[in-house]
Coordinates of N, CA and C in Angstrom, one line a residue:
L691 N 3.9 33.8 -31.6 CA 3.8 34.9 -32.5 C 5.2 34.0 -33.7
I692 N 5.1 34.4 -34.6 CA 5.5 33.3 -35.7 C 5.9 34.6 -37.1
W693 N 7.8 33.9 -36.8 CA 8.2 35.2 -38.2 C 8.5 34.3 -39.0
R694 N 7.8 34.3 -40.6 CA 8.4 33.5 -41.9 C 9.3 33.8 -42.6
S695 N 10.6 33.9 -42.6 CA 11.6 34.9 -44.0 C 10.7 34.2 -45.2
H696 N 10.4 35.5 -46.0 CA 9.9 35.3 -47.5 C 11.0 34.6 -48.6
K697 N 12.3 34.4 -47.9 CA 13.2 33.6 -49.0 C 13.0 32.1 -48.1
S698 N 13.7 31.7 -49.9 CA 13.6 30.0 -49.0 C 14.5 29.0 -50.0
Q699 N 14.9 28.2 -49.5 CA 16.6 27.5 -49.6 C 16.4 26.0 -49.1
D700 N 16.4 24.9 -50.5 CA 16.4 24.0 -50.6 C 15.1 23.5 -50.5
N701 N 14.0 24.8 -50.7 CA 12.6 24.4 -50.5 C 12.2 24.0 -48.4
L702 N 13.1 25.0 -48.0 CA 12.8 24.9 -46.7 C 12.6 26.7 -46.6
R703 N 12.2 27.1 -45.4 CA 11.9 28.4 -45.0 C 11.8 28.6 -43.8
P704 N 12.9 29.3 -43.2 CA 13.3 29.6 -42.1 C 12.4 30.3 -41.4
V705 N 12.0 29.7 -40.2 CA 10.5 30.1 -39.5 C 11.3 30.9 -38.0
I706 N 11.5 31.3 -37.4 CA 11.2 31.7 -36.0 C 10.0 32.4 -35.0
Y707 N 10.2 31.2 -34.0 CA 8.9 31.5 -33.0 C 9.2 31.9 -31.8
Y708 N 8.5 33.0 -31.8 CA 8.6 33.9 -30.1 C 7.8 32.9 -28.9
L709 N 9.2 32.4 -28.0 CA 7.8 31.8 -27.0 C 7.7 33.0 -25.8
K710 N 8.3 34.1 -25.5 CA 8.6 34.3 -24.5 C 6.7 33.9 -23.7
H711 N 6.1 34.3 -24.3 CA 4.6 34.7 -23.7 C 3.6 32.9 -23.9
L712 N 4.4 32.4 -24.1 CA 4.1 30.9 -23.7 C 4.6 30.0 -22.6
L713 N 6.1 30.8 -22.3 CA 6.0 30.6 -20.8 C 6.5 31.7 -19.6
Q714 N 5.7 32.8 -20.1 CA 5.8 33.7 -18.9 C 4.6 34.6 -19.3
D715 N 3.3 35.0 -18.4 CA 2.0 35.9 -18.5 C 2.3 37.5 -18.6
M716 N 2.0 37.9 -19.7 CA 2.0 39.0 -19.3 C 1.3 39.9 -17.9
D717 N 0.6 39.2 -17.5 CA -0.1 39.2 -16.3 C 1.2 38.7 -15.2
E718 N 1.5 39.2 -14.1 CA 2.9 38.5 -13.6 C 2.5 37.8 -12.5
T719 N 0.9 38.0 -12.2 CA 0.9 37.3 -10.9 C 0.4 35.9 -11.4
Q720 N -0.3 35.5 -12.7 CA -0.3 34.2 -13.2 C 0.9 33.2 -13.2
M721 N 0.7 32.1 -13.0 CA 1.8 31.0 -12.5 C 2.0 30.9 -13.5
L722 N 0.6 30.1 -14.8 CA 1.5 29.8 -16.1 C 0.5 30.9 -16.9
S723 N 1.4 30.9 -18.1 CA 0.5 31.5 -19.4 C -0.5 30.8 -19.4
R724 N -1.2 31.8 -19.9 CA -2.6 32.0 -20.1 C -3.1 31.3 -21.6
G725 N -2.1 31.7 -22.4 CA -1.7 31.3 -23.7 C -1.5 29.7 -23.7
L726 N -0.8 28.9 -23.0 CA -0.1 27.6 -22.8 C -1.5 27.3 -22.1
I727 N -2.2 27.5 -21.4 CA -3.3 27.2 -21.1 C -4.8 26.8 -21.7
S728 N -4.7 27.7 -23.3 CA -5.4 27.5 -23.7 C -5.5 26.6 -24.4
Y729 N -4.4 26.6 -24.9 CA -3.7 25.0 -25.7 C -4.2 23.7 -25.2
V730 N -3.9 23.7 -24.1 CA -4.6 22.9 -23.3 C -6.1 22.1 -23.2
R731 N -6.1 23.4 -22.7 CA -8.3 23.4 -22.6 C -8.6 23.3 -24.2
F732 N -8.1 23.8 -25.3 CA -8.4 23.2 -26.5 C -8.8 21.8 -27.0
N733 N -8.4 20.8 -25.7 CA -8.3 19.3 -26.1 C -8.2 19.2 -27.3
H734 N -7.6 19.2 -27.9 CA -6.9 18.6 -29.4 C -4.9 18.1 -29.6
P735 N -4.9 16.8 -29.8 CA -3.9 16.4 -29.4 C -3.0 16.9 -30.8
Q736 N -3.6 17.1 -31.8 CA -2.4 17.3 -33.1 C -1.5 18.6 -32.8
T737 N -2.4 19.4 -32.2 CA -1.9 20.9 -31.4 C -1.3 20.7 -30.7
I738 N -1.2 20.3 -29.7 CA -0.4 20.1 -28.1 C 0.4 19.5 -28.4
M739 N 0.4 18.5 -30.1 CA 1.9 17.8 -30.2 C 2.5 18.6 -30.7
H740 N 2.7 19.5 -31.3 CA 3.7 20.5 -32.1 C 4.4 20.4 -31.0
P741 N 5.7 20.7 -32.0 CA 7.0 20.5 -31.5 C 7.4 21.3 -30.4
I742 N 6.8 23.2 -31.2 CA 6.9 24.3 -30.0 C 6.6 24.2 -28.6
L743 N 5.4 23.5 -28.9 CA 4.5 23.4 -27.9 C 5.1 22.3 -26.6
T744 N 5.6 21.4 -27.3 CA 6.0 20.2 -26.7 C 7.2 20.9 -26.3
F745 N 8.1 22.0 -26.6 CA 9.1 22.5 -26.5 C 8.6 23.0 -25.4
S746 N 8.2 23.8 -25.3 CA 7.5 25.0 -24.2 C 7.2 24.1 -22.6
L747 N 6.6 23.1 -23.2 CA 6.1 22.3 -22.3 C 7.4 21.4 -21.0
D748 N 7.9 20.8 -22.1 CA 9.4 20.0 -21.6 C 10.6 21.0 -21.2
L749 N 10.3 22.3 -21.6 CA 11.5 23.5 -20.6 C 10.7 24.0 -19.4
L750 N 9.3 24.1 -19.5 CA 8.7 24.5 -17.6 C 9.2 23.3 -17.0
W751 N 8.8 22.0 -17.3 CA 8.7 21.2 -16.5 C 10.6 20.9 -16.5
D752 N 11.3 20.5 -17.3 CA 12.8 20.9 -16.8 C 13.2 21.5 -15.7
R753 N 12.5 23.2 -16.1 CA 13.8 23.8 -15.6 C 12.9 24.7 -14.7
L754 N 11.2 24.2 -14.2 CA 10.6 25.1 -13.1 C 10.1 23.9 -12.3
A755 N 9.4 23.1 -13.6 CA 8.1 21.9 -12.2 C 8.9 21.0 -12.1
K756 N 9.6 20.1 -12.3 CA 10.2 19.1 -11.8 C 11.1 19.0 -10.5
R757 N 11.5 20.0 -10.2 CA 12.2 19.8 -8.4 C 11.1 20.1 -7.6
F758 N 10.4 20.4 -7.9 CA 9.3 21.2 -6.9 C 8.3 19.9 -7.0
F759 N 8.3 18.7 -7.8 CA 7.1 18.1 -8.1 C 8.1 16.4 -7.2
V760 N 8.9 16.7 -7.3 CA 9.6 16.0 -6.9 C 10.2 16.2 -5.4
M761 N 10.6 17.2 -5.3 CA 10.7 17.8 -3.4 C 9.0 17.0 -2.8
D762 N 7.9 17.8 -3.0 CA 6.8 17.7 -2.4 C 6.7 15.8 -2.4
R763 N 7.0 15.0 -3.8 CA 6.7 13.7 -3.5 C 7.4 12.6 -2.7
I764 N 8.4 13.8 -2.2 CA 9.4 12.5 -1.1 C 8.7 13.2 0.0
L765 N 8.9 14.7 0.0 CA 8.1 14.8 1.7 C 7.1 14.2 2.2
T766 N 6.2 13.8 1.2 CA 4.9 13.1 0.8 C 5.0 12.1 1.4
V767 N 5.8 11.1 1.3 CA 6.6 9.7 1.6 C 6.5 9.7 2.7
I768 N 7.9 10.7 3.1 CA 8.4 10.6 4.7 C 7.0 10.9 5.4
N769 N 6.0 11.5 5.3 CA 5.3 11.9 6.3 C 4.2 10.6 6.0
C770 N 4.4 10.7 5.3 CA 3.8 8.9 5.5 C 3.8 8.4 6.0
F771 N 5.0 7.5 6.2 CA 6.2 7.0 6.8 C 6.4 7.5 7.9
I772 N 5.8 8.6 9.0 CA 6.2 8.9 9.7 C 4.5 9.0 10.6
F773 N 3.8 8.9 9.8 CA 2.2 8.8 10.1 C 2.0 7.1 11.0
I774 N 2.6 6.1 10.1 CA 2.3 5.1 10.3 C 3.3 4.6 11.3
L775 N 4.3 4.9 11.2 CA 5.7 4.9 12.4 C 5.1 5.1 13.6
A776 N 4.2 6.8 14.1 CA 3.7 7.2 14.9 C 2.2 6.6 15.4
E777 N 1.6 6.3 14.4 CA 0.1 6.2 14.9 C -0.4 4.6 14.7
C778 N 0.3 3.8 13.9 CA 0.1 2.4 14.1 C 1.7 1.2 14.8
W779 N 2.6 1.1 14.5 CA 3.8 0.4 14.6 C 4.4 0.8 15.6
L780 N 4.2 2.1 16.4 CA 4.7 2.4 17.9 C 3.7 2.7 18.9
V781 N 2.5 2.3 18.6 CA 1.1 2.5 19.5 C 1.2 0.4 19.7
Q782 N 1.2 1.0 21.2 CA 1.1 -0.4 21.8 C -0.1 -0.4 23.4
T783 N -0.2 -1.4 23.5 CA -1.4 -0.8 24.8 C -0.9 -1.2 26.2
G784 N -1.0 -0.9 27.3 CA -0.4 -0.5 28.5 C -0.1 0.2 28.0
D785 N 1.3 0.3 29.6 CA 2.6 1.5 30.2 C 3.4 1.4 28.2
I786 N 3.8 2.0 28.1 CA 4.8 2.4 26.7 C 6.4 2.4 27.5
P787 N 7.0 1.9 26.9 CA 8.7 1.8 27.4 C 9.0 3.5 26.9
E788 N 9.9 4.0 28.1 CA 9.9 5.4 27.7 C 11.1 5.9 26.9
P789 N 12.2 5.0 26.1 CA 12.3 5.5 25.0 C 11.5 5.5 23.7
N790 N 10.5 4.5 24.1 CA 9.2 4.5 22.3 C 8.5 5.4 22.9
K791 N 7.9 5.8 23.6 CA 7.4 7.1 24.5 C 8.1 8.7 23.7
T792 N 9.0 8.7 24.1 CA 10.2 10.1 23.0 C 10.0 9.7 21.8
I793 N 10.2 8.7 21.7 CA 10.1 8.4 19.7 C 8.8 8.7 19.1
L794 N 7.7 8.3 19.8 CA 6.4 8.2 19.3 C 5.5 9.6 19.4
A795 N 6.7 10.6 20.9 CA 5.9 11.9 20.6 C 6.5 13.2 19.7
V796 N 7.9 12.6 19.3 CA 8.5 13.4 18.0 C 7.6 12.3 16.8
G797 N 7.4 11.7 16.4 CA 7.3 11.2 15.4 C 5.3 11.7 15.5
R798 N 4.8 11.7 16.3 CA 3.1 12.7 16.6 C 3.7 14.0 16.3
V799 N 4.5 14.7 16.6 CA 4.9 16.2 16.4 C 5.1 16.6 15.0
L800 N 6.2 15.8 14.4 CA 6.1 15.7 12.9 C 5.4 15.3 11.9
V801 N 4.0 14.4 12.3 CA 2.8 14.7 11.5 C 1.8 15.4 11.7
Y802 N 2.4 16.0 12.7 CA 1.3 17.2 12.2 C 1.6 18.9 11.9
T803 N 3.6 18.9 11.7 CA 4.0 20.0 11.9 C 4.2 19.4 10.3
L804 N 4.7 18.5 9.5 CA 5.4 18.4 8.1 C 3.9 17.8 7.3
G805 N 3.3 17.2 8.3 CA 1.3 17.3 7.2 C 0.5 17.9 7.0
F806 N 0.3 18.6 9.2 CA -0.8 19.6 8.8 C -0.7 20.7 8.7
C807 N 0.8 21.4 8.9 CA 0.7 23.2 8.7 C 1.4 23.3 7.2
R808 N 1.8 22.0 6.6 CA 2.1 22.3 5.0 C 0.8 22.1 4.2
L809 N -0.5 21.2 5.2 CA -1.2 21.4 4.6 C -2.5 22.4 4.2
L810 N -2.1 22.4 5.4 CA -2.9 24.4 6.0 C -2.7 25.3 5.4
Y811 N -1.1 25.7 5.3 CA -0.6 27.1 4.5 C -1.2 26.6 2.3
W812 N -1.0 25.7 2.1 CA -1.7 25.2 0.8 C -2.7 26.1 0.5
H813 N -3.5 25.0 1.8 CA -5.3 25.9 1.8 C -5.7 27.1 1.7
I814 N -4.8 27.7 2.7 CA -4.9 29.1 3.1 C -4.6 29.9 1.4
N815 N -3.4 29.3 1.3 CA -2.9 30.5 0.2 C -3.7 30.2 -1.7
Q816 N -4.1 28.7 -1.1 CA -5.0 29.0 -2.7 C -6.0 29.6 -2.3
T817 N -6.6 29.2 -1.2 CA -8.1 29.6 -0.9 C -8.4 31.7 -0.9
F818 N -7.3 32.4 -0.5 CA -7.4 33.6 -0.9 C -6.6 33.7 -2.8
L819 N -6.0 33.3 -3.0 CA -6.1 33.5 -4.4 C -7.0 33.4 -5.2
G820 N -8.0 32.3 -4.8 CA -9.4 32.1 -5.3 C -9.5 33.1 -5.4
Y821 N -10.3 33.6 -3.7 CA -10.9 35.2 -3.6 C -10.8 36.1 -3.9
R822 N -9.2 36.1 -4.3 CA -9.1 37.8 -4.9 C -8.6 37.8 -5.9
H823 N -8.6 36.8 -6.8 CA -9.1 36.6 -7.7 C -10.2 36.4 -8.8
K824 N -11.2 35.8 -7.9 CA -12.8 35.7 -8.1 C -12.6 34.5 -9.2
N825 N -11.7 33.3 -8.6 CA -11.6 32.4 -9.3 C -12.8 31.1 -8.6
L826 N -14.0 31.4 -8.8 CA -14.7 30.5 -7.5 C -15.4 29.5 -8.7
T827 N -16.6 28.7 -7.5 CA -16.9 28.2 -8.2 C -18.7 28.4 -7.5
K828 N -20.2 27.9 -8.4 CA -21.0 28.1 -6.9 C -21.7 26.8 -6.6
I829 N -21.9 26.1 -5.4 CA -22.0 25.4 -4.9 C -24.0 25.4 -4.4
N830 N -24.0 26.5 -4.5 CA -25.8 27.2 -4.6 C -26.0 28.5 -4.7
K831 N -27.4 28.7 -4.6 CA -27.5 30.0 -4.4 C -26.9 31.3 -4.6
H832 N -26.4 30.8 -2.9 CA -25.9 32.1 -2.0 C -23.6 31.5 -1.4
I833 N -23.6 30.8 -2.0 CA -22.3 30.2 -1.3 C -21.6 29.7 -2.7
Y834 N -20.1 30.7 -2.5 CA -19.1 30.1 -3.5 C -17.8 29.6 -2.8
I835 N -17.3 29.0 -3.8 CA -15.6 28.0 -3.4 C -15.2 28.2 -3.7
P836 N -13.7 28.5 -3.5 CA -12.6 28.2 -4.9 C -12.9 27.0 -5.6
Y837 N -12.2 27.8 -6.8 CA -12.7 26.6 -7.9 C -11.7 25.6 -7.8
Y838 N -10.5 25.8 -6.8 CA -9.6 24.6 -7.2 C -9.9 23.7 -5.9
L839 N -11.3 23.9 -5.2 CA -11.4 22.5 -4.1 C -12.3 21.9 -5.7
S840 N -13.0 22.3 -6.6 CA -13.7 21.6 -7.3 C -12.9 20.1 -8.1
R841 N -11.7 20.1 -7.8 CA -10.5 19.1 -8.0 C -10.7 18.3 -7.4
G842 N -11.0 16.2 -7.4 CA -10.7 15.6 -6.5 C -9.4 15.3 -6.0
S843 N -8.4 15.7 -6.4 CA -7.0 15.3 -5.2 C -7.1 16.5 -4.0
S844 N -7.3 17.9 -4.6 CA -7.3 18.8 -3.8 C -8.3 18.9 -2.7
L845 N -9.5 18.8 -3.1 CA -11.3 18.3 -2.3 C -10.6 17.3 -0.8
I846 N -9.9 16.1 -2.0 CA -9.3 14.7 -1.1 C -8.3 15.3 0.3
S847 N -7.6 16.4 -0.4 CA -6.3 17.0 0.4 C -6.9 18.0 1.7
F848 N -8.6 18.5 1.2 CA -8.8 19.5 2.2 C -8.9 19.0 3.4
M849 N -9.8 17.8 2.6 CA -10.6 16.7 3.6 C -9.7 16.3 4.9
L850 N -8.4 15.8 4.3 CA -7.2 15.4 4.8 C -6.8 16.3 5.9
M851 N -6.6 17.5 5.9 CA -6.2 18.7 6.6 C -7.2 18.6 7.7
L852 N -8.7 18.6 7.4 CA -10.1 18.5 8.2 C -9.4 17.7 9.3
N853 N -9.4 16.3 9.0 CA -9.1 14.8 9.9 C -7.8 15.4 11.1
L854 N -6.5 15.7 10.3 CA -5.6 15.7 11.4 C -6.1 16.7 12.0
L855 N -6.8 18.3 12.1 CA -7.3 18.9 12.8 C -7.9 18.1 14.3
A856 N -9.0 17.6 13.3 CA -10.0 17.0 14.4 C -9.2 15.8 15.2
M857 N -7.9 14.7 14.7 CA -6.7 14.1 15.6 C -6.3 15.3 16.5
M858 N -5.5 16.4 16.2 CA -5.0 17.3 17.1 C -5.5 17.6 18.2
M859 N -7.3 17.8 18.0 CA -8.4 18.5 19.4 C -8.0 17.5 19.9
V860 N -8.2 15.9 19.8 CA -8.1 14.7 20.7 C -6.6 14.4 21.2
E861 N -5.6 14.8 20.7 CA -4.4 14.2 20.5 C -4.1 14.0 22.2
P862 N -4.0 13.1 22.7 CA -3.5 12.5 24.1 C -2.2 12.9 24.6
L863 N -1.1 13.1 23.5 CA 0.2 13.8 23.7 C -0.1 15.0 24.4
F864 N -1.2 16.2 23.5 CA -1.2 17.4 23.6 C -2.2 17.3 25.0
I865 N -3.3 16.5 24.9 CA -4.1 16.8 26.4 C -3.2 16.6 27.3
C866 N -2.3 15.5 27.6 CA -1.5 15.4 28.8 C -0.3 15.8 28.7
L867 N 0.4 17.2 28.4 CA 1.6 17.4 28.2 C 1.7 17.8 29.9
A868 N 2.3 17.7 30.4 CA 3.4 18.1 31.8 C 1.8 18.2 32.3
K869 N 1.0 16.8 32.5 CA 0.3 16.5 33.7 C 0.3 15.7 34.4
S870 N 2.0 15.3 34.3 CA 3.0 14.4 35.5 C 3.8 15.1 36.2
E871 N 4.1 14.6 37.1 CA 5.7 15.1 37.9 C 6.7 14.9 37.5
E872 N 6.2 12.7 36.6 CA 7.7 12.0 36.2 C 8.1 12.5 35.3
S873 N 7.4 12.3 34.2 CA 7.7 13.3 32.9 C 6.9 13.9 32.3
L874 N 7.5 14.9 31.3 CA 7.0 15.9 30.6 C 6.1 15.5 29.7
V875 N 6.1 13.9 28.5 CA 5.5 13.5 27.3 C 4.7 12.1 28.4
Q876 N 3.7 12.0 27.9 CA 2.7 11.4 28.7 C 1.4 11.1 27.4
F877 N 0.9 10.3 27.8 CA -0.3 9.5 26.5 C -1.4 9.1 27.3
E878 N -1.6 9.2 29.0 CA -2.7 9.2 29.5 C -2.3 9.3 31.1
C879 N -3.9 10.3 30.7 CA -4.2 10.6 32.0 C -5.4 10.5 32.5
R880 N -5.5 11.8 34.0 CA -7.7 11.9 33.6 C -8.3 12.4 32.5
N881 N -7.4 13.6 32.5 CA -8.1 14.7 31.4 C -8.6 14.0 30.1
Y882 N -8.0 13.2 29.7 CA -8.4 12.4 28.7 C -9.1 11.0 28.8
T883 N -10.3 11.8 27.9 CA -11.1 10.5 28.9 C -11.4 9.4 27.8
D884 N -12.2 8.3 27.6 CA -12.9 7.2 27.1 C -13.3 8.2 25.6
L885 N -14.4 8.8 26.0 CA -15.0 9.4 24.3 C -13.7 9.9 23.7
M886 N -12.6 10.6 24.0 CA -11.7 11.7 24.0 C -10.6 10.0 22.8
S887 N -10.4 9.2 23.6 CA -10.2 7.7 23.0 C -10.7 7.3 22.4
L888 N -12.4 7.3 22.1 CA -12.8 6.6 21.0 C -13.0 7.8 19.8
L889 N -13.2 9.1 19.8 CA -12.8 10.0 18.9 C -11.5 9.9 18.4
Y890 N -10.8 9.7 18.7 CA -9.3 9.4 17.9 C -8.7 8.6 17.3
E891 N -9.3 7.2 17.8 CA -9.5 5.9 16.9 C -10.3 6.0 16.2
I892 N -11.9 7.0 15.9 CA -12.4 7.4 15.0 C -11.7 8.0 13.6
F893 N -10.7 8.9 13.8 CA -10.1 9.6 13.4 C -8.6 9.6 12.7

């Protein structure tokens, strides 16, 4: 919404832009304003570089999105570091020393809680919203999936979640938990078969 004064001063005319519906949608269930999204989808560089649209996007980024984006990236980097530590660096052939065994167990639990649980929550939430608002895409005659899975990054994230779930099903820490009287944490036991070990290596 734009208001223009009918009076001018020094060949300039006062203009007031109302930004409310560029920042907040009339439908409170929408995360972003559909008006702002329509400008982005218009795919016209000169339009999207208008000072008011640039100001609105910068305001959303600085006041709302930047903090969550940075925190999510930091959490992802921490989770990646823990994953490398728990799945590669601390893994040794033969008997694992007791201190390393405890650190390894804590690291793998953190991988599944910070990694898998976070991905599971996000995908359940996005799937629920997709079906609730009928924001779906058709993959064949009878099957519809949430539209967010049509984006490459979201599909890779979904496959990573499934991979972590498969790892949890053959995780030696969980299968051998409390199977020995000597120690609560074990990574080798009778229940952990060679087939499980092979599948864990594949995943």
